[in-house]
C-alpha positions as a LaTeX table, in Angstrom:
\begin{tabular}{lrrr}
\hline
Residue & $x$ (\AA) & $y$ (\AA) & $z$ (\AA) \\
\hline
Unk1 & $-82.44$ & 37.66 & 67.20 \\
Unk2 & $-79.44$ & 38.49 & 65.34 \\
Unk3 & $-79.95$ & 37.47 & 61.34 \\
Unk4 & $-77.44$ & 35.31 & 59.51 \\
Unk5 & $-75.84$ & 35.90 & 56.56 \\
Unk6 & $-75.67$ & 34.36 & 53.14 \\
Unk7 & $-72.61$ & 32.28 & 53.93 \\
Unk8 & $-73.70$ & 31.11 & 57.45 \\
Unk9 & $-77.11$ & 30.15 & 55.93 \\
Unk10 & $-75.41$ & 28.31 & 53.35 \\
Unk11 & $-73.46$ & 26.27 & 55.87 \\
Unk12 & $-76.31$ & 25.51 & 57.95 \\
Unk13 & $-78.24$ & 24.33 & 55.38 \\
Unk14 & $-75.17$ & 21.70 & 54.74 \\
Unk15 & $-75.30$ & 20.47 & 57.80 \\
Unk16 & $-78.93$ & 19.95 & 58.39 \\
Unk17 & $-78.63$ & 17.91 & 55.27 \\
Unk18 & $-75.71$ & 15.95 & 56.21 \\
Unk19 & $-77.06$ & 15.17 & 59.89 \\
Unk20 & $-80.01$ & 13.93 & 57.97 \\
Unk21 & $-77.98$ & 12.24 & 55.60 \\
Unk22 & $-76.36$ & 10.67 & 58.17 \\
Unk23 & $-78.98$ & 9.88 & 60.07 \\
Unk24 & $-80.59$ & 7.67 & 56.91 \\
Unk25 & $-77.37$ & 5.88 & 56.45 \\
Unk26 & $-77.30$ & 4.90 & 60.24 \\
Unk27 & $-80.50$ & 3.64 & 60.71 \\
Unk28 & $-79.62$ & 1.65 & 57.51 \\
Unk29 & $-77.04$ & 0.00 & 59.20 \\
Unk30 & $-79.20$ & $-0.48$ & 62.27 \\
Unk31 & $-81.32$ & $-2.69$ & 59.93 \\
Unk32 & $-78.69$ & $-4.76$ & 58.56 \\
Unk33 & $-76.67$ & $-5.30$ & 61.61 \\
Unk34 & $-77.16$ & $-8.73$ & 63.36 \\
Unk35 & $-75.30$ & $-7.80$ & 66.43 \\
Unk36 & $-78.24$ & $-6.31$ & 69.10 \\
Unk37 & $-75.44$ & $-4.02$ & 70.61 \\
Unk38 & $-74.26$ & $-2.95$ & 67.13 \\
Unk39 & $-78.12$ & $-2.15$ & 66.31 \\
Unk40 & $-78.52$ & $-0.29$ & 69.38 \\
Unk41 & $-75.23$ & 1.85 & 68.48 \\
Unk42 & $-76.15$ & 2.21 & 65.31 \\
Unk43 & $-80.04$ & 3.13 & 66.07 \\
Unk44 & $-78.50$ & 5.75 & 69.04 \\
Unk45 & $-76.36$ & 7.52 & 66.74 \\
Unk46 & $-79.38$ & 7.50 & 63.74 \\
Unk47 & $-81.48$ & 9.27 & 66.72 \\
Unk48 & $-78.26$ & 11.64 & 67.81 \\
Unk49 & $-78.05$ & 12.95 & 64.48 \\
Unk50 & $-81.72$ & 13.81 & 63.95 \\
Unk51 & $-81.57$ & 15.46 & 67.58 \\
Unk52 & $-78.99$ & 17.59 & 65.93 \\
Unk53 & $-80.64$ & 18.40 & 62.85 \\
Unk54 & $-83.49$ & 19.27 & 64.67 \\
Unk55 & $-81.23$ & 22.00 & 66.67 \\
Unk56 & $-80.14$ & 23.14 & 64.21 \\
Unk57 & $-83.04$ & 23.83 & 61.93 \\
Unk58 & $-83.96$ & 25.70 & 65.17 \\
Unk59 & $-81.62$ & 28.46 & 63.98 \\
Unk60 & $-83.75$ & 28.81 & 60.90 \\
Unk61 & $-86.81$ & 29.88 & 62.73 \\
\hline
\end{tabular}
């Protein structure tokens, strides 16, 4: 596996952090929403962005 640099590690940890970030804000919103399709957005997108975070923590391994 080819290693990353300083840079690219530094950008990949900002983006793990923001999916995640995003991810809490989402499911927030999920909470508070009242409309079940607006939850359900909300709660798929929460979900997308952990799948994400996931992948890409996969480049850290």
């Amino acid at each position: 596996m080819t290693q990353i640099n300083q840079l690219e590690l530094q950008n990949l940890r900002h983006l793990i952090y923001s999916h995640e970030t995003s991810a809490k804000k989402l499911e927030t919103y999920a909470q508070q929403a009242t409309d079940p399709q607006v939850k359900q957005m909300f709660q798929k997108s929460a979900q997308d962005a952990r799948n994400t975070k996931q992948q890409l923590m996969s480049f850290l391994s």
